[in-house]
Amino acid sequence: MGVLTSWAARFRLRQYVKASLWIVPLFGLVLGALLAELALAADGADWPSGWHYSATTASGVLSAIVGAMVALLGFVVTIGVLVVQQATGTLSPRYMRLWYRDRLQKAVLATFTGTFAFAFSLLRSVESDSVPDLGVTLAGVAVAVSLVLLLIYLNRFTHSLRPVAIADLVTRMGEAVFTRGAAAIRDAAPRGDGNVSSDGPVLRLRTGRGGAIQAFNVAGLVAEAARHDCVFVVPRLIGDFVPPGTVLIEVHGGTSKPDPDRVTALVALGAERTIEQDPAFALRVLVDIAIRALSPAVNDPTTAVQVINYVESFLHTVGSTHLPGRYVLADRHEHARLVLPGRDWENFLQLAVCEIREYGGSSMQVCRRLRAMLEGLLDTLPPSQHAAVRAELSLLQKAIEREFTDPARRAIAQQPDHQGIGGRYPS
């Protein structure tokens, strides 16, 4: 297959474009130059006397705009460096992948580069007897728009980089991905119980390159399996890192042999996990922020408690859905064609609780908040999910007994509290 003809290659290209900070500003640069040419072509209308500029004034204004846009670009880049430092130092390096995709940031950069190109292109047309009055006026409007966008960007920068704001964003993204995935799996349920033959695979398709499994082209895999009247079984979870030569697809049954390159090209591998089809990665980011707050260098259990609020919200979304841990998807004739491994409720719960409990076991706030969260899950989730929750409650109790040897302090640490310390829990 060609370099960009496979689904996996196109997926990686889309990911690169979404995370790129230069592609949209480049379009802004080109658009600014084109708009300058249009403004010059449309100039010459009868403007009121107040909208006419002398050659000296126009040159000064446009030169000032060019310099200001370059300075503002440097300012935004400086903010970007500060974001990288804060995110990697106090939040989670995994969050950076989301920050790179911020549309407002790209819009600000594109507006600055577009205004720069617009003003610079107009400068060449300024002569003693010919001044682009329309262009100079539009350049002033572009500067005003740029300043408004900059203020909006600064407002987001100062408010949205708080751990609680990031936790809210990541939780909403993870819940949306989980909800879409669960709906797609329900809609693709096979006829009957969806059992797949237990006979061994007739063919194992291996990857030629290594990387983290970022996404599956589910529709493409189902269609390819239907074409060969076989069942594809995926042995690895999305988010797993696979070295070269790893089995990506097991082929069971079939009337013909599928093309290995064609099938493996329907699985996207990359340098790191994404949230595109991996809601557990959102939970991973939340836990990272919480345990970073619990590290001795930061020592901020209140931030960890705030993040646990969103971890609880995510768990309620996940826990209300039946998770078999293995998903069978069918073609349009309701014949089983694709088997994907999945995380069950216990996997999600362990990911959410285990590390926070281990790193925050000595914090009274964290212990009380974790107990309130687990008891809340027992109260709202179906009984089929209770065994895993009770297991985590037992582990939390053992951690409290190990860390709080004094009976009085242990009694306080055992009290559930939705605020960590200071709230009330209904008896």
Short mmCIF file of C-alpha atoms in Angstrom, two decimals:
data_model
loop_
_atom_site.label_atom_id
_atom_site.label_comp_id
_atom_site.label_asym_id
_atom_site.label_seq_id
_atom_site.Cartn_x
_atom_site.Cartn_y
_atom_site.Cartn_z
CA MET A 1 0.00 0.00 0.00
CA GLY A 2 1.09 3.57 -0.56
CA VAL A 3 2.46 5.65 2.24
CA LEU A 4 -0.84 7.52 2.78
CA THR A 5 -3.32 5.03 1.32
CA SER A 6 -3.74 2.83 4.40
CA TRP A 7 -6.22 3.71 7.12
CA ALA A 8 -3.51 3.58 9.80
CA ALA A 9 -1.34 6.07 7.88
CA ARG A 10 -4.27 8.45 7.45
CA PHE A 11 -5.12 8.11 11.14
CA ARG A 12 -1.56 9.03 12.11
CA LEU A 13 -1.66 11.98 9.72
CA ARG A 14 -4.91 13.22 11.30
CA GLN A 15 -3.35 12.91 14.74
CA TYR A 16 -0.33 14.89 13.58
CA VAL A 17 -2.49 17.62 12.09
CA LYS A 18 -4.61 17.87 15.25
CA ALA A 19 -1.53 18.19 17.46
CA SER A 20 0.41 20.48 15.12
CA LEU A 21 0.90 24.10 16.13
CA TRP A 22 2.15 25.28 12.73
CA ILE A 23 -0.32 24.02 10.10
CA VAL A 24 -3.26 26.31 10.98
CA PRO A 25 -1.00 29.39 11.40
CA LEU A 26 0.51 28.60 8.00
CA PHE A 27 -2.98 28.70 6.47
CA GLY A 28 -3.52 32.01 8.25
CA LEU A 29 -0.31 33.35 6.69
CA VAL A 30 -1.39 32.36 3.18
CA LEU A 31 -4.94 33.62 3.71
CA GLY A 32 -3.64 36.97 4.95
CA ALA A 33 -1.57 37.46 1.78
CA LEU A 34 -4.54 36.51 -0.42
CA LEU A 35 -6.89 38.87 1.41
CA ALA A 36 -4.37 41.68 0.93
CA GLU A 37 -4.51 41.14 -2.83
CA LEU A 38 -8.32 41.20 -2.73
CA ALA A 39 -8.29 44.40 -0.67
CA LEU A 40 -5.98 46.04 -3.19
CA ALA A 41 -8.22 44.96 -6.07
CA ALA A 42 -11.33 46.31 -4.30
CA ASP A 43 -9.70 49.60 -3.30
CA GLY A 44 -10.68 52.81 -5.01
CA ALA A 45 -14.21 53.20 -3.70
CA ASP A 46 -15.42 56.63 -2.62
CA TRP A 47 -14.55 56.57 1.10
CA PRO A 48 -15.49 59.34 3.52
CA SER A 49 -12.68 61.83 4.04
CA GLY A 50 -12.00 60.47 7.53
CA TRP A 51 -11.05 57.07 6.04
CA HIS A 52 -8.35 58.37 3.75
CA TYR A 53 -4.72 58.03 4.83
CA SER A 54 -1.55 59.75 3.76
CA ALA A 55 1.32 57.62 2.52
CA THR A 56 3.34 58.39 5.66
CA THR A 57 0.49 57.46 7.98
CA ALA A 58 -0.30 54.24 6.11
CA SER A 59 3.35 53.15 6.09
CA GLY A 60 3.69 53.89 9.79
CA VAL A 61 0.50 52.06 10.71
CA LEU A 62 1.28 48.98 8.63
CA SER A 63 4.88 48.84 9.86
CA ALA A 64 3.69 49.06 13.46
CA ILE A 65 1.20 46.25 12.84
CA VAL A 66 3.89 44.01 11.35
CA GLY A 67 6.15 44.54 14.37
CA ALA A 68 3.29 44.10 16.85
CA MET A 69 2.19 40.80 15.33
CA VAL A 70 5.73 39.40 15.50
CA ALA A 71 5.94 40.48 19.17
CA LEU A 72 2.56 38.94 19.98
CA LEU A 73 3.58 35.68 18.33
CA GLY A 74 6.63 35.58 20.57
CA PHE A 75 4.40 36.27 23.57
CA VAL A 76 2.09 33.36 22.77
CA VAL A 77 5.09 31.07 22.23
CA THR A 78 6.39 32.11 25.65
CA ILE A 79 3.04 31.19 27.18
CA GLY A 80 3.30 27.82 25.44
CA VAL A 81 6.68 27.19 27.05
CA LEU A 82 5.23 28.04 30.47
CA VAL A 83 2.36 25.62 29.86
CA VAL A 84 4.82 22.83 29.04
CA GLN A 85 6.77 23.54 32.24
CA GLN A 86 3.67 23.60 34.42
CA ALA A 87 2.05 20.56 32.84
CA THR A 88 5.13 18.38 33.10
CA GLY A 89 6.02 19.64 36.58
CA THR A 90 2.73 19.77 38.46
CA LEU A 91 0.12 18.04 36.27
CA SER A 92 0.84 15.19 33.87
CA PRO A 93 2.97 15.05 30.72
CA ARG A 94 0.11 13.06 29.17
CA TYR A 95 -2.03 16.22 29.30
CA MET A 96 0.25 17.95 26.78
CA ARG A 97 -1.25 15.88 23.97
CA LEU A 98 -4.61 17.52 24.70
CA TRP A 99 -3.20 21.02 25.07
CA TYR A 100 -1.56 20.88 21.63
CA ARG A 101 -5.03 20.39 20.13
CA ASP A 102 -6.55 23.53 21.62
CA ARG A 103 -8.44 25.21 18.77
CA LEU A 104 -8.42 28.66 20.36
CA GLN A 105 -4.65 28.62 20.59
CA LYS A 106 -4.37 27.74 16.90
CA ALA A 107 -6.94 30.41 16.01
CA VAL A 108 -4.91 33.04 17.87
CA LEU A 109 -1.69 32.03 16.12
CA ALA A 110 -3.44 31.97 12.73
CA THR A 111 -4.93 35.43 13.33
CA PHE A 112 -1.53 36.86 14.23
CA THR A 113 0.23 35.33 11.23
CA GLY A 114 -2.65 36.31 8.93
CA THR A 115 -2.60 39.93 10.15
CA PHE A 116 1.17 40.00 9.75
CA ALA A 117 0.96 38.74 6.15
CA PHE A 118 -1.92 41.10 5.37
CA ALA A 119 -0.10 44.21 6.63
CA PHE A 120 3.24 43.20 5.11
CA SER A 121 1.63 42.60 1.70
CA LEU A 122 -0.02 46.02 1.79
CA LEU A 123 3.24 47.82 2.55
CA ARG A 124 4.57 47.24 -0.97
CA SER A 125 1.63 49.06 -2.50
CA VAL A 126 1.97 52.25 -0.45
CA GLU A 127 3.20 55.08 -2.67
CA SER A 128 3.16 58.83 -2.39
CA ASP A 129 0.20 59.12 -4.76
CA SER A 130 -1.49 55.76 -4.02
CA VAL A 131 -2.56 54.51 -0.61
CA PRO A 132 -4.66 51.33 -0.02
CA ASP A 133 -7.22 52.99 2.23
CA LEU A 134 -9.44 49.90 2.44
CA GLY A 135 -6.50 47.66 3.26
CA VAL A 136 -5.21 49.93 6.03
CA THR A 137 -8.68 50.08 7.57
CA LEU A 138 -9.05 46.31 7.43
CA ALA A 139 -5.59 45.91 8.96
CA GLY A 140 -6.75 47.99 11.92
CA VAL A 141 -9.84 45.78 12.25
CA ALA A 142 -7.63 42.67 12.14
CA VAL A 143 -5.50 44.08 14.94
CA ALA A 144 -8.62 44.67 17.05
CA VAL A 145 -9.78 41.08 16.42
CA SER A 146 -6.31 39.81 17.31
CA LEU A 147 -6.32 41.69 20.61
CA VAL A 148 -9.77 40.37 21.54
CA LEU A 149 -8.68 36.80 20.77
CA LEU A 150 -5.53 37.34 22.80
CA LEU A 151 -7.57 38.45 25.82
CA ILE A 152 -9.85 35.42 25.46
CA TYR A 153 -6.79 33.19 25.17
CA LEU A 154 -5.22 34.70 28.29
CA ASN A 155 -8.48 34.22 30.16
CA ARG A 156 -8.53 30.55 29.20
CA PHE A 157 -4.83 30.19 29.99
CA THR A 158 -5.26 31.55 33.52
CA HIS A 159 -8.46 29.63 34.29
CA SER A 160 -8.17 26.37 32.39
CA LEU A 161 -4.75 25.28 33.61
CA ARG A 162 -5.96 24.66 37.14
CA PRO A 163 -5.90 20.94 37.94
CA VAL A 164 -9.64 20.88 38.60
CA ALA A 165 -10.38 22.49 35.20
CA ILE A 166 -8.15 19.98 33.43
CA ALA A 167 -9.76 17.13 35.36
CA ASP A 168 -13.19 18.34 34.22
CA LEU A 169 -12.06 18.53 30.58
CA VAL A 170 -10.39 15.11 30.59
CA THR A 171 -13.37 13.50 32.33
CA ARG A 172 -15.82 14.86 29.78
CA MET A 173 -13.64 13.64 26.93
CA GLY A 174 -13.25 10.18 28.47
CA GLU A 175 -16.96 9.83 29.22
CA ALA A 176 -17.85 10.89 25.66
CA VAL A 177 -15.46 8.33 24.15
CA PHE A 178 -16.74 5.60 26.48
CA THR A 179 -20.39 6.38 25.72
CA ARG A 180 -19.80 6.36 21.96
CA GLY A 181 -17.86 3.11 22.16
CA ALA A 182 -20.49 1.39 24.29
CA ALA A 183 -23.24 2.47 21.87
CA ALA A 184 -21.26 1.22 18.86
CA ILE A 185 -20.71 -2.16 20.52
CA ARG A 186 -24.42 -2.50 21.36
CA ASP A 187 -25.40 -1.62 17.80
CA ALA A 188 -23.00 -4.22 16.36
CA ALA A 189 -24.10 -7.13 18.55
CA PRO A 190 -24.22 -10.44 16.62
CA ARG A 191 -27.17 -12.76 16.29
CA GLY A 192 -27.56 -15.15 19.23
CA ASP A 193 -24.92 -15.30 21.95
CA GLY A 194 -22.07 -14.36 19.62
CA ASN A 195 -19.93 -17.38 20.44
CA VAL A 196 -16.84 -17.75 18.29
CA SER A 197 -15.29 -21.10 17.48
CA SER A 198 -12.76 -22.15 20.09
CA ASP A 199 -10.55 -23.80 17.46
CA GLY A 200 -7.10 -22.32 17.14
CA PRO A 201 -6.44 -19.56 14.60
CA VAL A 202 -5.59 -20.62 11.06
CA LEU A 203 -3.47 -17.52 10.55
CA ARG A 204 -1.67 -15.00 12.75
CA LEU A 205 -1.03 -11.55 11.33
CA ARG A 206 1.98 -9.76 12.83
CA THR A 207 2.94 -6.11 12.87
CA GLY A 208 6.06 -4.99 11.05
CA ARG A 209 6.59 -1.98 13.30
CA GLY A 210 6.28 -1.30 17.00
CA GLY A 211 4.23 1.24 18.87
CA ALA A 212 1.24 1.82 21.10
CA ILE A 213 -2.09 0.65 19.71
CA GLN A 214 -3.98 3.91 19.22
CA ALA A 215 -7.11 2.87 17.34
CA PHE A 216 -8.84 0.15 15.34
CA ASN A 217 -10.76 0.71 12.13
CA VAL A 218 -13.63 -1.41 13.42
CA ALA A 219 -15.81 -1.01 10.32
CA GLY A 220 -12.88 -1.89 8.07
CA LEU A 221 -11.94 -4.98 10.10
CA VAL A 222 -15.54 -6.21 10.10
CA ALA A 223 -15.84 -5.66 6.35
CA GLU A 224 -12.53 -7.42 5.67
CA ALA A 225 -13.54 -10.40 7.83
CA ALA A 226 -16.90 -10.61 6.05
CA ARG A 227 -15.13 -10.55 2.67
CA HIS A 228 -13.17 -13.67 3.61
CA ASP A 229 -16.01 -15.20 5.68
CA CYS A 230 -13.81 -15.46 8.76
CA VAL A 231 -13.54 -14.02 12.27
CA PHE A 232 -10.78 -11.65 13.33
CA VAL A 233 -9.69 -11.95 16.96
CA VAL A 234 -7.57 -9.12 18.39
CA PRO A 235 -5.41 -10.40 21.28
CA ARG A 236 -4.11 -7.03 22.51
CA LEU A 237 -5.88 -4.18 24.28
CA ILE A 238 -6.03 -0.74 22.77
CA GLY A 239 -3.32 1.28 24.49
CA ASP A 240 -0.92 -1.68 24.69
CA PHE A 241 2.60 -1.13 23.41
CA VAL A 242 3.54 -3.83 20.90
CA PRO A 243 7.08 -4.50 19.66
CA PRO A 244 7.74 -5.43 16.02
CA GLY A 245 6.62 -8.95 15.16
CA THR A 246 3.75 -8.99 17.67
CA VAL A 247 0.54 -10.75 16.64
CA LEU A 248 -2.06 -8.07 15.95
CA ILE A 249 -4.86 -10.17 14.44
CA GLU A 250 -5.73 -13.85 14.70
CA VAL A 251 -7.80 -15.20 11.79
CA HIS A 252 -10.30 -17.93 12.63
CA GLY A 253 -11.98 -19.89 9.84
CA GLY A 254 -12.51 -18.34 6.43
CA THR A 255 -12.93 -19.31 2.80
CA SER A 256 -9.87 -17.39 1.63
CA LYS A 257 -6.67 -15.96 3.05
CA PRO A 258 -6.74 -12.23 3.85
CA ASP A 259 -3.86 -9.98 2.84
CA PRO A 260 -1.75 -9.45 6.00
CA ASP A 261 -0.65 -5.92 5.03
CA ARG A 262 -4.21 -4.90 4.21
CA VAL A 263 -5.54 -6.14 7.55
CA THR A 264 -2.74 -4.87 9.82
CA ALA A 265 -3.06 -1.46 8.13
CA LEU A 266 -6.46 -1.20 9.82
CA VAL A 267 -4.74 -0.97 13.22
CA ALA A 268 -3.10 2.38 14.01
CA LEU A 269 0.16 2.33 15.98
CA GLY A 270 1.85 5.43 17.35
CA ALA A 271 4.34 6.74 19.86
CA GLU A 272 1.83 7.00 22.72
CA ARG A 273 -1.76 6.34 23.68
CA THR A 274 -4.61 8.64 22.70
CA ILE A 275 -8.15 9.13 24.00
CA GLU A 276 -9.63 8.65 20.50
CA GLN A 277 -10.81 5.09 21.29
CA ASP A 278 -9.24 4.61 24.72
CA PRO A 279 -11.35 6.06 27.55
CA ALA A 280 -9.07 4.38 30.10
CA PHE A 281 -6.34 6.78 28.99
CA ALA A 282 -8.49 9.67 30.26
CA LEU A 283 -8.66 7.91 33.62
CA ARG A 284 -4.90 7.41 33.44
CA VAL A 285 -4.40 11.19 33.09
CA LEU A 286 -6.70 11.89 36.05
CA VAL A 287 -4.82 9.44 38.26
CA ASP A 288 -1.50 10.92 37.15
CA ILE A 289 -2.59 14.40 38.24
CA ALA A 290 -3.80 13.07 41.60
CA ILE A 291 -0.65 11.13 42.44
CA ARG A 292 1.54 14.03 41.27
CA ALA A 293 -0.28 16.20 43.81
CA LEU A 294 0.42 13.55 46.47
CA SER A 295 4.16 13.41 45.79
CA PRO A 296 6.42 14.77 48.57
CA ALA A 297 7.64 17.53 46.26
CA VAL A 298 4.10 18.92 45.82
CA ASN A 299 2.26 17.63 48.90
CA ASP A 300 -1.18 18.93 47.90
CA PRO A 301 -3.80 16.38 49.03
CA THR A 302 -6.64 18.85 48.46
CA THR A 303 -5.91 18.84 44.73
CA ALA A 304 -5.92 15.04 44.81
CA VAL A 305 -9.33 15.11 46.52
CA GLN A 306 -10.66 17.46 43.83
CA VAL A 307 -9.44 15.12 41.11
CA ILE A 308 -11.06 12.17 42.89
CA ASN A 309 -14.38 14.00 42.43
CA TYR A 310 -13.99 13.58 38.67
CA VAL A 311 -12.62 10.07 39.00
CA GLU A 312 -15.85 9.22 40.83
CA SER A 313 -17.94 10.78 38.07
CA PHE A 314 -16.07 8.73 35.46
CA LEU A 315 -16.51 5.52 37.46
CA HIS A 316 -20.25 6.08 37.79
CA THR A 317 -20.47 6.37 34.00
CA VAL A 318 -18.42 3.22 33.47
CA GLY A 319 -19.99 1.22 36.28
CA SER A 320 -23.52 1.72 35.01
CA THR A 321 -22.62 -0.17 31.81
CA HIS A 322 -22.17 -3.93 31.65
CA LEU A 323 -18.55 -4.60 30.70
CA PRO A 324 -17.93 -8.23 29.71
CA GLY A 325 -14.25 -7.65 29.00
CA ARG A 326 -14.66 -9.20 25.53
CA TYR A 327 -16.66 -7.70 22.71
CA VAL A 328 -18.00 -9.51 19.66
CA LEU A 329 -19.03 -7.34 16.71
CA ALA A 330 -21.09 -8.48 13.75
CA ASP A 331 -21.50 -7.52 10.11
CA ARG A 332 -24.76 -6.26 8.62
CA HIS A 333 -26.02 -9.85 8.41
CA GLU A 334 -25.47 -10.20 12.20
CA HIS A 335 -22.68 -12.75 11.78
CA ALA A 336 -19.83 -12.48 14.28
CA ARG A 337 -16.78 -11.02 12.51
CA LEU A 338 -14.58 -9.26 15.05
CA VAL A 339 -13.61 -10.02 18.64
CA LEU A 340 -11.99 -7.24 20.63
CA PRO A 341 -10.59 -7.47 24.15
CA GLY A 342 -11.89 -4.87 26.54
CA ARG A 343 -11.46 -3.69 30.08
CA ASP A 344 -13.99 -4.91 32.60
CA TRP A 345 -15.29 -3.00 35.61
CA GLU A 346 -12.55 -4.35 37.88
CA ASN A 347 -9.84 -3.06 35.53
CA PHE A 348 -11.29 0.45 35.50
CA LEU A 349 -11.78 0.47 39.27
CA GLN A 350 -8.24 -0.71 39.99
CA LEU A 351 -6.79 1.89 37.65
CA ALA A 352 -8.80 4.60 39.40
CA VAL A 353 -8.09 3.61 43.01
CA CYS A 354 -4.91 1.55 43.34
CA GLU A 355 -2.20 4.19 42.90
CA ILE A 356 -4.11 6.96 44.64
CA ARG A 357 -4.55 4.66 47.64
CA GLU A 358 -0.89 3.65 47.65
CA TYR A 359 0.49 7.18 47.33
CA GLY A 360 -2.19 8.83 49.46
CA GLY A 361 -2.56 6.16 52.13
CA SER A 362 -0.91 8.40 54.70
CA SER A 363 -3.19 11.36 53.91
CA MET A 364 -6.32 11.55 56.04
CA GLN A 365 -8.06 13.63 53.36
CA VAL A 366 -7.44 11.09 50.63
CA CYS A 367 -8.48 8.11 52.75
CA ARG A 368 -11.75 9.74 53.77
CA ARG A 369 -12.54 10.84 50.21
CA LEU A 370 -11.74 7.41 48.75
CA ARG A 371 -14.03 5.73 51.26
CA ALA A 372 -16.85 8.15 50.45
CA MET A 373 -16.35 7.45 46.74
CA LEU A 374 -16.37 3.67 47.14
CA GLU A 375 -19.40 3.67 49.42
CA GLY A 376 -21.16 5.95 46.95
CA LEU A 377 -20.45 3.44 44.18
CA LEU A 378 -21.99 0.68 46.30
CA ASP A 379 -25.06 2.83 46.74
CA THR A 380 -25.66 3.63 43.07
CA LEU A 381 -24.19 0.83 40.94
CA PRO A 382 -25.88 -2.51 40.22
CA PRO A 383 -25.06 -5.46 42.54
CA SER A 384 -22.93 -7.14 39.86
CA GLN A 385 -20.34 -4.41 40.37
CA HIS A 386 -20.26 -4.54 44.16
CA ALA A 387 -17.70 -7.33 44.64
CA ALA A 388 -14.87 -5.32 43.07
CA VAL A 389 -15.85 -2.22 45.07
CA ARG A 390 -15.87 -4.15 48.34
CA ALA A 391 -12.44 -5.56 47.50
CA GLU A 392 -11.11 -2.01 47.12
CA LEU A 393 -12.78 -0.99 50.38
CA SER A 394 -11.01 -3.86 52.11
CA LEU A 395 -7.65 -2.80 50.69
CA LEU A 396 -8.33 0.79 51.78
CA GLN A 397 -9.13 -0.38 55.31
CA LYS A 398 -5.86 -2.32 55.47
CA ALA A 399 -3.92 0.71 54.25
CA ILE A 400 -5.53 2.88 56.94
CA GLU A 401 -4.73 0.35 59.65
CA ARG A 402 -1.14 0.18 58.44
CA GLU A 403 -0.62 3.95 58.26
CA PHE A 404 -2.67 5.14 61.27
CA THR A 405 -1.55 3.11 64.28
CA ASP A 406 -3.12 5.48 66.80
CA PRO A 407 -6.79 4.42 67.39
CA ALA A 408 -8.09 7.99 67.58
CA ARG A 409 -6.46 9.08 64.29
CA ARG A 410 -7.48 5.80 62.66
CA ALA A 411 -11.11 6.39 63.63
CA ILE A 412 -11.00 9.81 61.96
CA ALA A 413 -9.34 8.44 58.82
CA GLN A 414 -12.01 5.75 58.50
CA GLN A 415 -14.86 8.24 58.28
CA PRO A 416 -16.15 8.78 54.73
CA ASP A 417 -16.10 12.42 53.68
CA HIS A 418 -16.88 13.80 50.21
CA GLN A 419 -14.72 16.85 50.94
CA GLY A 420 -11.81 14.94 52.40
CA ILE A 421 -12.03 16.79 55.67
CA GLY A 422 -14.80 19.15 56.64
CA GLY A 423 -17.80 17.63 54.92
CA ARG A 424 -20.61 15.56 56.31
CA TYR A 425 -21.61 12.08 55.25
CA PRO A 426 -25.20 10.90 55.80
CA SER A 427 -25.39 8.23 58.43
#
